[in-house]
Amino acid sequence: RGVGARALTGVSASDVRQLGKSGVEVAPIGIGAWSWGETLYWNDGWGTENEDKAREAFRLYIEETSASPWFDTAEIYGGLGGESEKLIAKFIRERLEQDSAGKPLSRPSIATKFSALPWRFTRESVVDACRASLARLKLERVDLYQLHWPGLWSNENYLDGLVEVVQQGLAKAVGTSNYSEKRLETAHARLSQAGIPLASNQVNYSLLYNIPEKNGVLEKCREHGITLIAYSPLAQGALTGKYNENNIPPGVRGKIYNEEYLLKVRPLLDLMREVGANHGGKTCAQVALNALLKDPIVTVIPGAKSKEQVSEIMGAVGWELEDAEVEELKKV
């Protein structure tokens, strides 16, 4: 059987996970903040109403997550000004108890990312970008700092930059994003030379897009004890059951998840509804996330723009799909 079909008996979807061998613990479900502050792909502009909804989502997620809540962002989310990072900083300071200096006494874990822009060549560019993210986040250290995608060049320098970030105390753990099996092996080896574990690789992964099970990425993560962080685990809404061939997503997403695409998704959604009904009426979104979390090496970071979305997302833990159900879902 393929990697994705391995037996996972005894794994709880609700278990807190460690990011690779880094020692950093995170809840199985984090919140992806790609849409926060964004004005083109996810939102038709960004205003007070959008911010209020995101704030409510932030607060409810913190309240609903019993251990190790975390948020994933990036320096380019919300535009080149890092608006997503700034919003997270604002929400942390509004929500959490502070000391006399105005610093939060406790906070959720934060993961952010370095953009491999063509004019960035050196390890110092990674350190400088990390420091700029920390300034926007109003933090002294992030919990996970990631290379957002492989660069056209300078990738060895970028990996050396991750080493510097850890050695300078700017990040507890470091990872990659959108790295292939071969690039993962290279990154793992180079960081290992410095005695630093490659904590994670963040990739597009869902019941609908299961390429990491086929291209060696999930297997390589398992081989080296690297956490696979699944972004778009709900296929940008296509697996929520909210959309169908007669009701496509608005804006740019509707050109990707169009009528033809959603028609092909219908058999999977029908099975997800059937499986959810067998577990007390779980939704398609909850089934989709629980299926991925049956694998202990996987965490998921669905996006959430409102407290209603957070409420549904958090219903993906606290119960278990059967292994046979997961295998059936992966076959469709």
mmCIF file of C-alpha atoms in Angstrom:
data_model
loop_
_atom_site.group_PDB
_atom_site.id
_atom_site.type_symbol
_atom_site.label_atom_id
_atom_site.label_comp_id
_atom_site.label_asym_id
_atom_site.label_seq_id
_atom_site.Cartn_x
_atom_site.Cartn_y
_atom_site.Cartn_z
ATOM 1 C CA ARG A 1 0.000 0.000 0.000
ATOM 2 C CA GLY A 2 1.006 3.615 -0.476
ATOM 3 C CA VAL A 3 2.320 5.821 2.292
ATOM 4 C CA GLY A 4 -1.043 7.499 2.758
ATOM 5 C CA ALA A 5 -2.777 4.156 3.283
ATOM 6 C CA ARG A 6 -0.601 2.965 6.177
ATOM 7 C CA ALA A 7 -2.374 1.642 9.279
ATOM 8 C CA LEU A 8 -2.766 4.352 11.902
ATOM 9 C CA THR A 9 -4.538 2.488 14.693
ATOM 10 C CA GLY A 10 -4.017 4.086 18.089
ATOM 11 C CA VAL A 11 -3.338 7.592 16.793
ATOM 12 C CA SER A 12 -5.602 10.277 18.208
ATOM 13 C CA ALA A 13 -6.496 13.170 15.951
ATOM 14 C CA SER A 14 -6.693 15.304 19.111
ATOM 15 C CA ASP A 15 -3.119 14.690 20.262
ATOM 16 C CA VAL A 16 -0.734 17.627 20.594
ATOM 17 C CA ARG A 17 2.134 17.171 18.141
ATOM 18 C CA GLN A 18 5.811 18.028 18.320
ATOM 19 C CA LEU A 19 7.224 19.838 15.283
ATOM 20 C CA GLY A 20 9.715 17.262 14.080
ATOM 21 C CA LYS A 21 12.456 16.755 16.654
ATOM 22 C CA SER A 22 12.530 20.419 17.655
ATOM 23 C CA GLY A 23 10.791 20.114 21.005
ATOM 24 C CA VAL A 24 8.210 22.737 19.957
ATOM 25 C CA GLU A 25 4.694 21.439 20.615
ATOM 26 C CA VAL A 26 1.619 22.581 18.698
ATOM 27 C CA ALA A 27 -2.058 21.712 18.668
ATOM 28 C CA PRO A 28 -3.065 19.351 15.841
ATOM 29 C CA ILE A 29 -5.043 22.217 14.322
ATOM 30 C CA GLY A 30 -3.424 25.621 13.879
ATOM 31 C CA ILE A 31 -4.991 28.578 12.102
ATOM 32 C CA GLY A 32 -3.591 29.742 8.793
ATOM 33 C CA ALA A 33 -3.654 33.543 8.543
ATOM 34 C CA TRP A 34 -3.103 33.811 4.786
ATOM 35 C CA SER A 35 -6.405 35.662 4.355
ATOM 36 C CA TRP A 36 -5.915 38.178 7.178
ATOM 37 C CA GLY A 37 -5.273 41.604 5.723
ATOM 38 C CA GLU A 38 -5.372 40.258 2.159
ATOM 39 C CA THR A 39 -7.362 42.321 -0.353
ATOM 40 C CA LEU A 40 -7.450 40.433 -3.659
ATOM 41 C CA TYR A 41 -7.609 36.626 -3.494
ATOM 42 C CA TRP A 42 -9.570 35.952 -0.303
ATOM 43 C CA ASN A 43 -11.249 39.282 0.323
ATOM 44 C CA ASP A 44 -12.748 42.062 -1.749
ATOM 45 C CA GLY A 45 -10.793 44.673 0.155
ATOM 46 C CA TRP A 46 -10.039 44.707 3.897
ATOM 47 C CA GLY A 47 -11.822 46.923 6.377
ATOM 48 C CA THR A 48 -13.056 47.186 9.950
ATOM 49 C CA GLU A 49 -15.664 44.453 9.489
ATOM 50 C CA ASN A 50 -13.064 41.993 8.171
ATOM 51 C CA GLU A 51 -10.722 42.801 11.052
ATOM 52 C CA ASP A 52 -13.474 42.389 13.651
ATOM 53 C CA LYS A 53 -14.343 38.959 12.259
ATOM 54 C CA ALA A 54 -10.697 37.896 12.232
ATOM 55 C CA ARG A 55 -10.345 39.124 15.847
ATOM 56 C CA GLU A 56 -13.353 37.022 16.870
ATOM 57 C CA ALA A 57 -11.843 34.015 15.071
ATOM 58 C CA PHE A 58 -8.548 34.552 16.918
ATOM 59 C CA ARG A 59 -10.268 34.764 20.306
ATOM 60 C CA LEU A 60 -12.507 31.748 19.841
ATOM 61 C CA TYR A 61 -9.641 29.594 18.606
ATOM 62 C CA ILE A 62 -7.582 30.465 21.706
ATOM 63 C CA GLU A 63 -10.543 29.651 23.943
ATOM 64 C CA GLU A 64 -11.318 26.371 22.189
ATOM 65 C CA THR A 65 -7.736 25.070 22.055
ATOM 66 C CA SER A 66 -6.822 23.470 25.361
ATOM 67 C CA ALA A 67 -3.091 23.154 24.676
ATOM 68 C CA SER A 68 -0.478 24.707 22.389
ATOM 69 C CA PRO A 69 -2.575 26.955 20.101
ATOM 70 C CA TRP A 70 -0.699 28.344 17.116
ATOM 71 C CA PHE A 71 -1.021 30.562 14.075
ATOM 72 C CA ASP A 72 0.788 30.378 10.748
ATOM 73 C CA THR A 73 1.528 33.531 8.795
ATOM 74 C CA ALA A 74 4.197 34.930 6.433
ATOM 75 C CA GLU A 75 5.935 38.191 5.700
ATOM 76 C CA ILE A 76 4.001 38.538 2.424
ATOM 77 C CA TYR A 77 0.532 37.630 3.752
ATOM 78 C CA GLY A 78 -1.673 40.676 3.534
ATOM 79 C CA GLY A 79 0.754 42.268 1.077
ATOM 80 C CA LEU A 80 4.460 43.121 1.137
ATOM 81 C CA GLY A 81 3.889 45.196 4.266
ATOM 82 C CA GLY A 82 3.214 42.067 6.314
ATOM 83 C CA GLU A 83 -0.316 43.067 7.297
ATOM 84 C CA SER A 84 -1.172 39.550 8.508
ATOM 85 C CA GLU A 85 1.760 39.602 10.948
ATOM 86 C CA LYS A 86 0.712 43.039 12.207
ATOM 87 C CA LEU A 87 -2.854 41.860 12.816
ATOM 88 C CA ILE A 88 -1.635 38.848 14.800
ATOM 89 C CA ALA A 89 0.521 41.165 16.942
ATOM 90 C CA LYS A 90 -2.480 43.389 17.545
ATOM 91 C CA PHE A 91 -4.760 40.500 18.478
ATOM 92 C CA ILE A 92 -2.190 38.985 20.844
ATOM 93 C CA ARG A 93 -1.802 42.244 22.748
ATOM 94 C CA GLU A 94 -5.552 42.845 22.899
ATOM 95 C CA ARG A 95 -6.388 39.356 24.068
ATOM 96 C CA LEU A 96 -3.713 38.233 26.491
ATOM 97 C CA GLU A 97 -2.687 39.337 29.954
ATOM 98 C CA GLN A 98 0.412 41.548 29.954
ATOM 99 C CA ASP A 99 3.184 42.393 32.379
ATOM 100 C CA SER A 100 4.067 45.911 33.526
ATOM 101 C CA ALA A 101 6.152 46.442 30.379
ATOM 102 C CA GLY A 102 3.198 45.571 28.151
ATOM 103 C CA LYS A 103 4.555 42.193 27.079
ATOM 104 C CA PRO A 104 2.127 39.224 26.946
ATOM 105 C CA LEU A 105 2.580 36.831 29.879
ATOM 106 C CA SER A 106 1.534 33.980 27.624
ATOM 107 C CA ARG A 107 0.764 33.760 23.943
ATOM 108 C CA PRO A 108 -0.020 31.284 21.185
ATOM 109 C CA SER A 109 2.881 29.876 19.210
ATOM 110 C CA ILE A 110 3.621 31.748 15.989
ATOM 111 C CA ALA A 111 5.029 30.397 12.729
ATOM 112 C CA THR A 112 6.041 32.743 9.930
ATOM 113 C CA LYS A 113 7.994 32.551 6.685
ATOM 114 C CA PHE A 114 10.843 34.011 4.644
ATOM 115 C CA SER A 115 10.121 34.852 1.004
ATOM 116 C CA ALA A 116 12.817 33.681 -1.422
ATOM 117 C CA LEU A 117 12.640 36.840 -3.525
ATOM 118 C CA PRO A 118 15.101 36.985 -6.451
ATOM 119 C CA TRP A 119 17.140 39.862 -4.997
ATOM 120 C CA ARG A 120 17.810 38.000 -1.751
ATOM 121 C CA PHE A 121 21.090 36.072 -2.008
ATOM 122 C CA THR A 122 22.674 35.716 1.417
ATOM 123 C CA ARG A 123 22.194 34.046 4.769
ATOM 124 C CA GLU A 124 21.987 37.549 6.213
ATOM 125 C CA SER A 125 18.889 38.202 4.113
ATOM 126 C CA VAL A 126 17.122 35.410 6.021
ATOM 127 C CA VAL A 127 18.194 36.822 9.382
ATOM 128 C CA ASP A 128 17.186 40.362 8.376
ATOM 129 C CA ALA A 129 13.781 39.180 7.149
ATOM 130 C CA CYS A 130 13.228 37.260 10.373
ATOM 131 C CA ARG A 131 14.074 40.343 12.427
ATOM 132 C CA ALA A 132 11.644 42.404 10.338
ATOM 133 C CA SER A 133 8.896 39.821 10.928
ATOM 134 C CA LEU A 134 9.628 39.871 14.659
ATOM 135 C CA ALA A 135 9.280 43.660 14.642
ATOM 136 C CA ARG A 136 5.877 43.424 12.965
ATOM 137 C CA LEU A 137 4.798 40.612 15.308
ATOM 138 C CA LYS A 138 6.189 42.501 18.326
ATOM 139 C CA LEU A 139 7.975 39.353 19.477
ATOM 140 C CA GLU A 140 11.519 38.577 20.522
ATOM 141 C CA ARG A 141 11.372 35.091 19.007
ATOM 142 C CA VAL A 142 9.037 33.054 16.804
ATOM 143 C CA ASP A 143 8.324 29.411 17.437
ATOM 144 C CA LEU A 144 8.830 28.318 13.823
ATOM 145 C CA TYR A 145 10.597 30.161 10.995
ATOM 146 C CA GLN A 146 10.175 28.683 7.515
ATOM 147 C CA LEU A 147 11.527 29.149 3.999
ATOM 148 C CA HIS A 148 8.299 29.854 2.107
ATOM 149 C CA TRP A 149 9.420 28.292 -1.171
ATOM 150 C CA PRO A 150 12.694 27.241 -2.835
ATOM 151 C CA GLY A 151 14.576 30.111 -4.426
ATOM 152 C CA LEU A 152 15.768 30.324 -8.012
ATOM 153 C CA TRP A 153 19.266 30.340 -6.491
ATOM 154 C CA SER A 154 20.987 30.788 -3.109
ATOM 155 C CA ASN A 155 19.125 27.919 -1.454
ATOM 156 C CA GLU A 156 22.205 26.772 0.465
ATOM 157 C CA ASN A 157 22.615 30.309 1.787
ATOM 158 C CA TYR A 158 18.961 30.324 2.825
ATOM 159 C CA LEU A 159 19.459 27.103 4.788
ATOM 160 C CA ASP A 160 22.539 28.603 6.422
ATOM 161 C CA GLY A 161 20.321 31.573 7.266
ATOM 162 C CA LEU A 162 17.974 29.258 9.130
ATOM 163 C CA VAL A 163 20.936 28.033 11.160
ATOM 164 C CA GLU A 164 21.809 31.649 12.003
ATOM 165 C CA VAL A 165 18.206 32.373 13.014
ATOM 166 C CA VAL A 166 18.294 29.546 15.549
ATOM 167 C CA GLN A 167 21.796 30.335 16.788
ATOM 168 C CA GLN A 168 20.875 33.985 17.314
ATOM 169 C CA GLY A 169 17.786 32.972 19.305
ATOM 170 C CA LEU A 170 15.315 34.444 16.821
ATOM 171 C CA ALA A 171 13.388 31.177 16.341
ATOM 172 C CA LYS A 172 12.867 28.052 18.421
ATOM 173 C CA ALA A 173 12.563 25.835 15.346
ATOM 174 C CA VAL A 174 12.993 26.104 11.581
ATOM 175 C CA GLY A 175 11.320 24.480 8.598
ATOM 176 C CA THR A 176 10.647 24.645 4.895
ATOM 177 C CA SER A 177 7.561 25.029 2.730
ATOM 178 C CA ASN A 178 6.791 23.671 -0.730
ATOM 179 C CA TYR A 179 9.986 21.587 -0.733
ATOM 180 C CA SER A 180 10.218 18.451 -2.867
ATOM 181 C CA GLU A 181 11.546 15.117 -1.645
ATOM 182 C CA LYS A 182 15.021 15.867 -3.018
ATOM 183 C CA ARG A 183 15.130 19.374 -1.568
ATOM 184 C CA LEU A 184 13.942 18.024 1.788
ATOM 185 C CA GLU A 185 16.834 15.573 1.884
ATOM 186 C CA THR A 186 19.290 18.386 1.118
ATOM 187 C CA ALA A 187 17.784 20.702 3.735
ATOM 188 C CA HIS A 188 17.726 17.985 6.393
ATOM 189 C CA ALA A 189 21.377 17.114 5.739
ATOM 190 C CA ARG A 190 22.627 20.711 5.767
ATOM 191 C CA LEU A 191 20.797 21.634 8.983
ATOM 192 C CA SER A 192 21.907 18.373 10.617
ATOM 193 C CA GLN A 193 25.535 19.362 10.026
ATOM 194 C CA ALA A 194 24.883 22.314 12.331
ATOM 195 C CA GLY A 195 23.071 20.132 14.858
ATOM 196 C CA ILE A 196 19.681 21.673 14.080
ATOM 197 C CA PRO A 197 16.654 19.526 13.196
ATOM 198 C CA LEU A 198 14.493 20.335 10.195
ATOM 199 C CA ALA A 199 11.230 20.629 12.095
ATOM 200 C CA SER A 200 8.672 20.772 9.294
ATOM 201 C CA ASN A 201 7.754 21.018 5.637
ATOM 202 C CA GLN A 202 4.554 22.898 4.861
ATOM 203 C CA VAL A 203 2.806 21.718 1.697
ATOM 204 C CA ASN A 204 -0.557 21.682 -0.031
ATOM 205 C CA TYR A 205 -2.237 18.492 1.243
ATOM 206 C CA SER A 206 -5.851 17.392 1.511
ATOM 207 C CA LEU A 207 -8.163 14.519 0.655
ATOM 208 C CA LEU A 208 -8.566 16.237 -2.700
ATOM 209 C CA TYR A 209 -4.888 17.009 -3.275
ATOM 210 C CA ASN A 210 -2.921 14.027 -1.994
ATOM 211 C CA ILE A 211 0.221 14.518 -4.097
ATOM 212 C CA PRO A 212 2.527 14.429 -1.014
ATOM 213 C CA GLU A 213 1.530 10.762 -0.621
ATOM 214 C CA LYS A 214 2.664 10.048 -4.186
ATOM 215 C CA ASN A 215 5.729 12.230 -4.792
ATOM 216 C CA GLY A 216 7.813 11.014 -1.864
ATOM 217 C CA VAL A 217 7.377 14.104 0.340
ATOM 218 C CA LEU A 218 5.274 12.428 3.054
ATOM 219 C CA GLU A 219 7.541 9.388 3.026
ATOM 220 C CA LYS A 220 10.666 11.581 3.342
ATOM 221 C CA CYS A 221 9.066 13.452 6.240
ATOM 222 C CA ARG A 222 8.354 10.147 7.953
ATOM 223 C CA GLU A 223 11.899 8.895 7.304
ATOM 224 C CA HIS A 224 13.520 11.880 9.010
ATOM 225 C CA GLY A 225 10.857 12.666 11.620
ATOM 226 C CA ILE A 226 9.839 15.917 9.930
ATOM 227 C CA THR A 227 6.312 17.195 10.572
ATOM 228 C CA LEU A 228 4.187 17.725 7.464
ATOM 229 C CA ILE A 229 2.127 20.889 7.933
ATOM 230 C CA ALA A 230 -0.867 20.692 5.607
ATOM 231 C CA TYR A 231 -1.947 24.004 4.141
ATOM 232 C CA SER A 232 -5.239 24.233 2.242
ATOM 233 C CA PRO A 233 -6.421 21.029 4.014
ATOM 234 C CA LEU A 234 -9.970 21.964 2.979
ATOM 235 C CA ALA A 235 -8.869 22.691 -0.606
ATOM 236 C CA GLN A 236 -9.649 26.399 -0.132
ATOM 237 C CA GLY A 237 -13.263 25.615 0.705
ATOM 238 C CA ALA A 238 -13.919 22.931 -1.923
ATOM 239 C CA LEU A 239 -14.066 20.248 0.807
ATOM 240 C CA THR A 240 -16.415 22.129 3.127
ATOM 241 C CA GLY A 241 -19.525 21.146 1.190
ATOM 242 C CA LYS A 242 -20.362 24.842 0.889
ATOM 243 C CA TYR A 243 -19.711 24.919 -2.852
ATOM 244 C CA ASN A 244 -20.909 22.808 -5.778
ATOM 245 C CA GLU A 245 -21.109 23.048 -9.552
ATOM 246 C CA ASN A 246 -24.075 25.428 -9.202
ATOM 247 C CA ASN A 247 -22.438 27.559 -6.496
ATOM 248 C CA ILE A 248 -18.756 28.189 -7.161
ATOM 249 C CA PRO A 249 -16.448 30.230 -4.879
ATOM 250 C CA PRO A 250 -16.348 33.987 -5.472
ATOM 251 C CA GLY A 251 -13.539 35.875 -7.156
ATOM 252 C CA VAL A 252 -10.296 34.323 -8.320
ATOM 253 C CA ARG A 253 -10.957 31.065 -6.473
ATOM 254 C CA GLY A 254 -13.948 30.457 -8.725
ATOM 255 C CA LYS A 255 -11.637 30.275 -11.730
ATOM 256 C CA ILE A 256 -9.648 27.467 -10.059
ATOM 257 C CA TYR A 257 -12.500 25.641 -8.330
ATOM 258 C CA ASN A 258 -14.874 26.050 -11.255
ATOM 259 C CA GLU A 259 -18.041 24.207 -12.262
ATOM 260 C CA GLU A 260 -16.164 21.370 -13.983
ATOM 261 C CA TYR A 261 -13.809 20.883 -11.029
ATOM 262 C CA LEU A 262 -16.565 20.861 -8.409
ATOM 263 C CA LEU A 263 -18.600 18.384 -10.436
ATOM 264 C CA LYS A 264 -15.687 15.937 -10.138
ATOM 265 C CA VAL A 265 -15.522 16.538 -6.372
ATOM 266 C CA ARG A 266 -19.157 15.588 -5.795
ATOM 267 C CA PRO A 267 -18.587 11.813 -5.215
ATOM 268 C CA LEU A 268 -16.005 12.560 -2.506
ATOM 269 C CA LEU A 269 -18.310 15.075 -0.816
ATOM 270 C CA ASP A 270 -21.171 12.573 -0.906
ATOM 271 C CA LEU A 271 -19.000 9.962 0.829
ATOM 272 C CA MET A 272 -17.783 12.542 3.370
ATOM 273 C CA ARG A 273 -21.376 13.391 4.246
ATOM 274 C CA GLU A 274 -22.158 9.705 4.680
ATOM 275 C CA VAL A 275 -19.113 9.166 6.898
ATOM 276 C CA GLY A 276 -19.898 12.303 8.911
ATOM 277 C CA ALA A 277 -23.461 11.105 9.503
ATOM 278 C CA ASN A 278 -22.057 7.884 10.978
ATOM 279 C CA HIS A 279 -20.183 9.965 13.550
ATOM 280 C CA GLY A 280 -23.070 11.994 14.908
ATOM 281 C CA GLY A 281 -23.452 14.474 12.093
ATOM 282 C CA LYS A 282 -19.910 15.670 11.525
ATOM 283 C CA THR A 283 -19.540 18.095 8.624
ATOM 284 C CA CYS A 284 -17.503 17.584 5.475
ATOM 285 C CA ALA A 285 -14.851 19.992 6.780
ATOM 286 C CA GLN A 286 -14.570 18.090 10.061
ATOM 287 C CA VAL A 287 -14.233 14.760 8.257
ATOM 288 C CA ALA A 288 -11.599 16.182 5.887
ATOM 289 C CA LEU A 289 -9.416 17.453 8.744
ATOM 290 C CA ASN A 290 -9.851 14.418 10.989
ATOM 291 C CA ALA A 291 -8.775 12.136 8.132
ATOM 292 C CA LEU A 292 -5.451 13.959 7.746
ATOM 293 C CA LEU A 293 -4.865 14.097 11.501
ATOM 294 C CA LYS A 294 -5.042 10.316 11.806
ATOM 295 C CA ASP A 295 -1.391 10.462 10.731
ATOM 296 C CA PRO A 296 0.719 11.543 13.742
ATOM 297 C CA ILE A 297 3.284 13.257 11.531
ATOM 298 C CA VAL A 298 0.674 15.662 10.092
ATOM 299 C CA THR A 299 -0.695 18.933 11.432
ATOM 300 C CA VAL A 300 -3.262 21.080 9.616
ATOM 301 C CA ILE A 301 -3.639 24.843 9.286
ATOM 302 C CA PRO A 302 -7.027 25.636 7.734
ATOM 303 C CA GLY A 303 -7.772 29.286 7.227
ATOM 304 C CA ALA A 304 -10.480 30.972 9.272
ATOM 305 C CA LYS A 305 -11.957 34.407 8.640
ATOM 306 C CA SER A 306 -14.751 34.220 11.240
ATOM 307 C CA LYS A 307 -15.653 32.635 14.566
ATOM 308 C CA GLU A 308 -18.203 30.455 12.782
ATOM 309 C CA GLN A 309 -15.456 28.913 10.678
ATOM 310 C CA VAL A 310 -13.307 28.364 13.781
ATOM 311 C CA SER A 311 -16.211 26.658 15.543
ATOM 312 C CA GLU A 312 -16.631 24.216 12.677
ATOM 313 C CA ILE A 313 -12.895 23.603 12.340
ATOM 314 C CA MET A 314 -12.495 22.772 16.025
ATOM 315 C CA GLY A 315 -15.203 20.121 15.679
ATOM 316 C CA ALA A 316 -12.644 18.079 13.728
ATOM 317 C CA VAL A 317 -11.013 16.843 16.954
ATOM 318 C CA GLY A 318 -12.374 14.984 19.974
ATOM 319 C CA TRP A 319 -13.559 12.008 17.909
ATOM 320 C CA GLU A 320 -11.982 9.494 15.546
ATOM 321 C CA LEU A 321 -12.555 8.215 12.044
ATOM 322 C CA GLU A 322 -11.956 4.505 11.617
ATOM 323 C CA ASP A 323 -8.882 3.523 9.624
ATOM 324 C CA ALA A 324 -11.103 1.798 7.068
ATOM 325 C CA GLU A 325 -13.110 5.013 6.597
ATOM 326 C CA VAL A 326 -9.945 7.016 5.930
ATOM 327 C CA GLU A 327 -8.825 4.448 3.352
ATOM 328 C CA GLU A 328 -12.210 4.645 1.597
ATOM 329 C CA LEU A 329 -12.034 8.446 1.505
ATOM 330 C CA LYS A 330 -8.548 8.297 -0.010
ATOM 331 C CA LYS A 331 -9.733 5.941 -2.766
ATOM 332 C CA VAL A 332 -12.408 8.262 -4.177
#
